[in-house]
CSV table of C-alpha atoms and ligand atoms in Angstrom, one decimal:
chain,number,residue,atom,x,y,z
A,1,MET,CA,5.9,-6.4,20.3
A,2,ARG,CA,2.5,-6.1,18.7
A,3,LEU,CA,1.8,-3.7,15.9
A,4,LYS,CA,-1.8,-3.0,14.9
A,5,VAL,CA,-2.4,-2.7,11.2
A,6,ILE,CA,-5.4,-0.4,10.9
A,7,THR,CA,-7.2,-1.1,7.7
A,8,SER,CA,-10.4,-2.6,6.3
A,9,ASN,CA,-8.3,-4.4,3.7
A,10,ARG,CA,-7.4,-8.0,4.6
A,11,GLY,CA,-5.1,-8.2,1.6
A,12,LYS,CA,-2.8,-5.5,3.1
A,13,VAL,CA,-2.8,-7.3,6.5
A,14,LYS,CA,-1.6,-10.5,4.8
A,15,GLU,CA,1.2,-8.6,3.1
A,16,TYR,CA,2.3,-7.0,6.4
A,17,GLN,CA,2.2,-10.3,8.2
A,18,GLU,CA,4.6,-11.8,5.6
A,19,LEU,CA,6.8,-8.7,5.6
A,20,PHE,CA,7.3,-8.8,9.4
A,21,LYS,CA,7.6,-12.6,9.5
A,22,GLY,CA,10.7,-13.8,11.4
A,23,SER,CA,11.0,-10.6,13.4
A,24,ASN,CA,10.0,-9.6,17.0
A,25,VAL,CA,7.1,-7.6,15.6
A,26,SER,CA,3.8,-9.5,15.3
A,27,ILE,CA,1.1,-7.9,13.1
A,28,GLU,CA,-2.5,-7.7,14.4
A,29,HIS,CA,-5.4,-6.7,12.2
A,30,PHE,CA,-7.3,-3.8,13.8
A,31,SER,CA,-10.4,-2.1,12.4
A,32,VAL,CA,-11.2,1.4,13.5
A,33,SER,CA,-12.2,4.3,11.3
A,34,TYR,CA,-10.1,7.4,11.0
A,35,ASP,CA,-10.1,10.7,9.0
A,36,GLU,CA,-9.0,10.0,5.5
A,37,ILE,CA,-8.5,13.4,3.9
A,38,GLN,CA,-8.5,13.9,0.1
A,39,SER,CA,-5.0,15.0,-0.7
A,40,TYR,CA,-2.7,14.9,-3.7
A,41,TRP,CA,0.0,13.5,-1.4
A,42,LEU,CA,-0.3,10.1,0.2
A,43,GLU,CA,2.0,11.3,3.0
A,44,ASP,CA,-0.6,14.0,4.0
A,45,VAL,CA,-3.3,11.4,4.3
A,46,VAL,CA,-1.3,9.2,6.7
A,47,LYS,CA,-0.1,12.2,8.7
A,48,LYS,CA,-3.7,13.3,9.3
A,49,GLY,CA,-4.7,9.6,10.0
A,50,ILE,CA,-2.0,9.3,12.6
A,51,SER,CA,-3.0,12.4,14.5
A,52,ASP,CA,-6.6,11.3,14.4
A,53,LEU,CA,-5.8,7.9,15.8
A,54,ARG,CA,-3.5,9.2,18.4
A,55,ALA,CA,-6.2,11.6,19.5
A,56,LYS,CA,-8.4,8.4,20.0
A,57,GLY,CA,-5.7,7.1,22.4
A,58,LEU,CA,-4.3,4.4,20.0
A,59,THR,CA,-0.6,3.4,20.2
A,60,ASP,CA,1.7,1.0,18.3
A,61,PHE,CA,-0.2,1.1,15.0
A,62,LEU,CA,0.5,1.3,11.3
A,63,ILE,CA,-1.7,2.8,8.6
A,64,ASP,CA,-1.1,2.6,4.8
A,65,ASP,CA,-2.4,4.8,2.0
A,66,SER,CA,-1.7,3.6,-1.5
A,67,GLY,CA,-2.6,4.6,-5.0
A,68,MET,CA,-2.1,3.6,-8.6
A,69,PHE,CA,-1.0,6.3,-11.1
A,70,ILE,CA,-1.3,5.7,-14.8
A,71,ASP,CA,1.0,7.8,-17.0
A,72,ALA,CA,-1.3,8.1,-20.1
A,73,LEU,CA,-4.2,9.3,-17.8
A,74,ASN,CA,-2.0,12.0,-16.2
A,75,GLY,CA,-1.7,10.0,-12.9
A,76,PHE,CA,-5.4,9.0,-12.7
A,77,PRO,CA,-6.8,7.3,-10.6
A,78,GLY,CA,-4.1,8.4,-8.1
A,79,VAL,CA,-5.7,9.7,-4.9
A,80,TYR,CA,-9.1,8.5,-6.2
A,81,SER,CA,-7.9,4.9,-6.5
A,82,ALA,CA,-10.2,3.6,-3.8
A,83,TYR,CA,-13.3,5.3,-5.3
A,84,VAL,CA,-12.4,4.3,-8.8
A,85,GLN,CA,-11.9,0.7,-7.8
A,86,LYS,CA,-15.3,0.7,-6.0
A,87,THR,CA,-17.1,2.3,-8.9
A,88,ILE,CA,-15.7,1.3,-12.4
A,89,GLY,CA,-13.2,-1.3,-11.1
A,90,ASN,CA,-10.5,-3.0,-13.1
A,91,LYS,CA,-12.8,-3.5,-16.1
A,92,GLY,CA,-13.5,0.3,-16.2
A,93,ILE,CA,-9.7,1.1,-16.1
A,94,LEU,CA,-9.1,-1.4,-19.0
A,95,ARG,CA,-11.9,0.3,-21.0
A,96,LEU,CA,-10.2,3.7,-20.4
A,97,MET,CA,-7.0,2.2,-21.6
A,98,GLU,CA,-8.4,0.6,-24.8
A,99,ASN,CA,-6.2,1.6,-27.8
A,100,VAL,CA,-3.8,3.4,-25.4
A,101,GLU,CA,-0.2,2.5,-26.4
A,102,ASN,CA,1.6,3.9,-23.4
A,103,ARG,CA,0.8,1.3,-20.6
A,104,ARG,CA,3.2,2.7,-18.0
A,105,ALA,CA,1.9,3.1,-14.5
A,106,SER,CA,3.2,3.1,-10.9
A,107,PHE,CA,2.0,2.4,-7.4
A,108,GLY,CA,2.8,4.5,-4.4
A,109,CYS,CA,2.4,3.4,-0.8
A,110,SER,CA,2.9,5.7,2.2
A,111,ILE,CA,3.1,4.1,5.6
A,112,GLY,CA,2.5,6.0,8.8
A,113,CYS,CA,3.6,4.2,11.9
A,114,TYR,CA,3.3,5.3,15.5
A,115,ILE,CA,5.3,3.0,17.6
A,116,GLY,CA,7.3,3.4,20.8
A,117,LYS,CA,5.9,7.0,21.0
A,118,GLU,CA,7.6,7.9,17.8
A,119,THR,CA,6.1,8.6,14.4
A,120,PHE,CA,7.6,7.3,11.1
A,121,ILE,CA,6.4,8.1,7.7
A,122,VAL,CA,7.9,6.4,4.7
A,123,THR,CA,6.9,6.0,1.0
A,124,GLY,CA,7.6,3.3,-1.5
A,125,LYS,CA,7.1,3.1,-5.2
A,126,CYS,CA,6.8,0.4,-7.8
A,127,SER,CA,6.9,1.2,-11.5
A,128,GLY,CA,5.2,-1.1,-14.0
A,129,PHE,CA,2.6,-1.5,-16.7
A,130,ILE,CA,-1.2,-1.9,-17.1
A,131,PHE,CA,-2.1,-5.2,-18.9
A,132,GLN,CA,-4.6,-5.4,-21.7
A,133,THR,CA,-6.7,-7.9,-19.7
A,134,GLU,CA,-7.0,-9.1,-16.0
A,135,LYS,CA,-4.6,-11.8,-15.1
A,136,GLY,CA,-4.4,-14.0,-12.0
A,137,THR,CA,-6.7,-14.5,-9.0
A,138,GLY,CA,-4.5,-13.6,-6.1
A,139,GLY,CA,-4.1,-10.3,-4.3
A,140,PHE,CA,-6.6,-7.5,-4.2
A,141,GLY,CA,-7.7,-4.3,-5.9
A,142,TYR,CA,-5.7,-3.5,-9.0
A,143,ASP,CA,-3.4,-6.5,-8.7
A,144,PRO,CA,-4.9,-8.4,-11.8
A,145,ILE,CA,-4.2,-5.5,-14.2
A,146,PHE,CA,-0.8,-4.3,-12.8
A,147,SER,CA,2.5,-5.8,-13.6
A,148,PRO,CA,5.9,-4.6,-12.4
A,149,ASP,CA,7.8,-6.2,-15.3
A,150,GLY,CA,5.1,-6.6,-18.0
A,151,LYS,CA,5.3,-10.4,-17.6
A,152,LYS,CA,3.4,-11.4,-14.4
A,153,SER,CA,0.6,-9.4,-12.8
A,154,PHE,CA,0.7,-8.9,-9.0
A,155,ALA,CA,-2.3,-11.2,-8.9
A,156,GLU,CA,-0.2,-14.0,-10.4
A,157,MET,CA,2.4,-13.7,-7.7
A,158,SER,CA,2.6,-15.2,-4.2
A,159,VAL,CA,2.4,-12.7,-1.4
A,160,GLY,CA,6.1,-13.2,-0.8
A,161,GLU,CA,6.9,-12.5,-4.5
A,162,LYS,CA,4.8,-9.4,-4.6
A,163,ASN,CA,6.5,-8.0,-1.5
A,164,VAL,CA,9.9,-8.3,-3.0
A,165,VAL,CA,9.1,-5.8,-5.8
A,166,SER,CA,6.0,-3.9,-4.6
A,167,HIS,CA,5.5,-0.4,-3.4
A,168,ARG,CA,4.5,-1.7,0.0
A,169,GLY,CA,7.5,-3.9,0.2
A,170,SER,CA,9.8,-1.0,-0.5
A,171,ALA,CA,8.1,1.2,2.0
A,172,VAL,CA,8.5,-1.5,4.6
A,173,LYS,CA,12.2,-1.7,3.8
A,174,LEU,CA,12.6,2.0,4.6
A,175,LEU,CA,10.5,1.6,7.8
A,176,SER,CA,12.4,-1.4,8.9
A,177,LYS,CA,15.7,0.5,8.6
A,178,GLU,CA,14.4,3.2,10.9
A,179,LEU,CA,13.0,0.7,13.4
A,180,ILE,CA,16.2,-1.3,13.5
A,181,ASP,CA,18.2,1.8,14.1
A,182,ARG,CA,16.1,2.6,17.1
A,183,GLU,CA,16.2,-1.0,18.3
A,184,ILE,CA,12.5,-1.4,18.0
A,185,LEU,CA,12.7,-4.1,15.4
A,186,ASN,CA,14.9,-7.1,15.5
A,187,VAL,CA,15.1,-9.5,12.6
A,188,LYS,CA,15.7,-13.1,13.7
A,189,ASN,CA,17.8,-15.1,11.3
B,201,LIG,P1,-6.2,2.5,0.0
B,201,LIG,O1,-4.7,2.7,0.4
B,201,LIG,O2,-6.8,1.4,0.8
B,201,LIG,O3,-6.9,3.8,0.0
B,201,LIG,O4,-6.2,2.0,-1.5
B,201,LIG,C1,-6.6,2.7,-2.6
B,201,LIG,C2,-7.1,1.7,-3.7
B,201,LIG,O5,-5.9,1.1,-4.3
B,201,LIG,C3,-8.0,0.6,-3.1
B,201,LIG,O6,-9.0,0.3,-4.1
B,201,LIG,C4,-7.0,-0.6,-3.0
B,201,LIG,O7,-7.7,-1.8,-3.2
B,201,LIG,C5,-6.0,-0.3,-4.1
B,201,LIG,N1,-4.7,-0.8,-3.7
B,201,LIG,C6,-3.9,-0.4,-2.7
B,201,LIG,N2,-2.8,-1.1,-2.6
B,201,LIG,C7,-2.9,-2.0,-3.7
B,201,LIG,C8,-2.0,-3.1,-4.1
B,201,LIG,O8,-1.0,-3.4,-3.5
B,201,LIG,N3,-2.4,-3.7,-5.2
B,201,LIG,C9,-3.6,-3.5,-5.8
B,201,LIG,N4,-4.4,-2.5,-5.5
B,201,LIG,C10,-4.1,-1.8,-4.4
């Protein structure tokens, strides 16, 4: 079965391809715009996205809304993560974090999946730390400044390594459980 990952972010597509590798679900990159509302809750953004895409007649698709939340900045950039990445970027975040001792942060990822005429919404989280400088060249977005364990940044990990610990990886684990229960997903050994 084919599952369209609707996003303009190729980095996310690579991660989904790796996450569904060895299963009966093949991931296809699909680009179409949909309503991305501004909400405090990632789940609300994917809910609205799903209804918008269903209204356009799309089936068997997945969308993903993610954000990074920095404790010392009261959760900023959070729902503004995309805008902040585009405007001040990782360097701007590091400037805001200069002389800030508490480096704790987390990533959240909500997946909305409409497959086999059913809707699934799951959310995964990954706690970690903001580094003092950018590290690594892999991944995308905030990957060079975020580390789950304070040792390696996401950008220093392979896609497979990141998926084991990431917010997206943990959301996909929850989604997979639901899809396996409904016999939509089979994982080949
Ligand atoms: P969105 O889910 O595409 O709206 O992502 C919001 C912002 O967070 C964008 O700037 C993404 O590049 C960034 N982002 C989302 N997921 C990740 C991730 O796994 N690592 C690093 N940055 C991410």
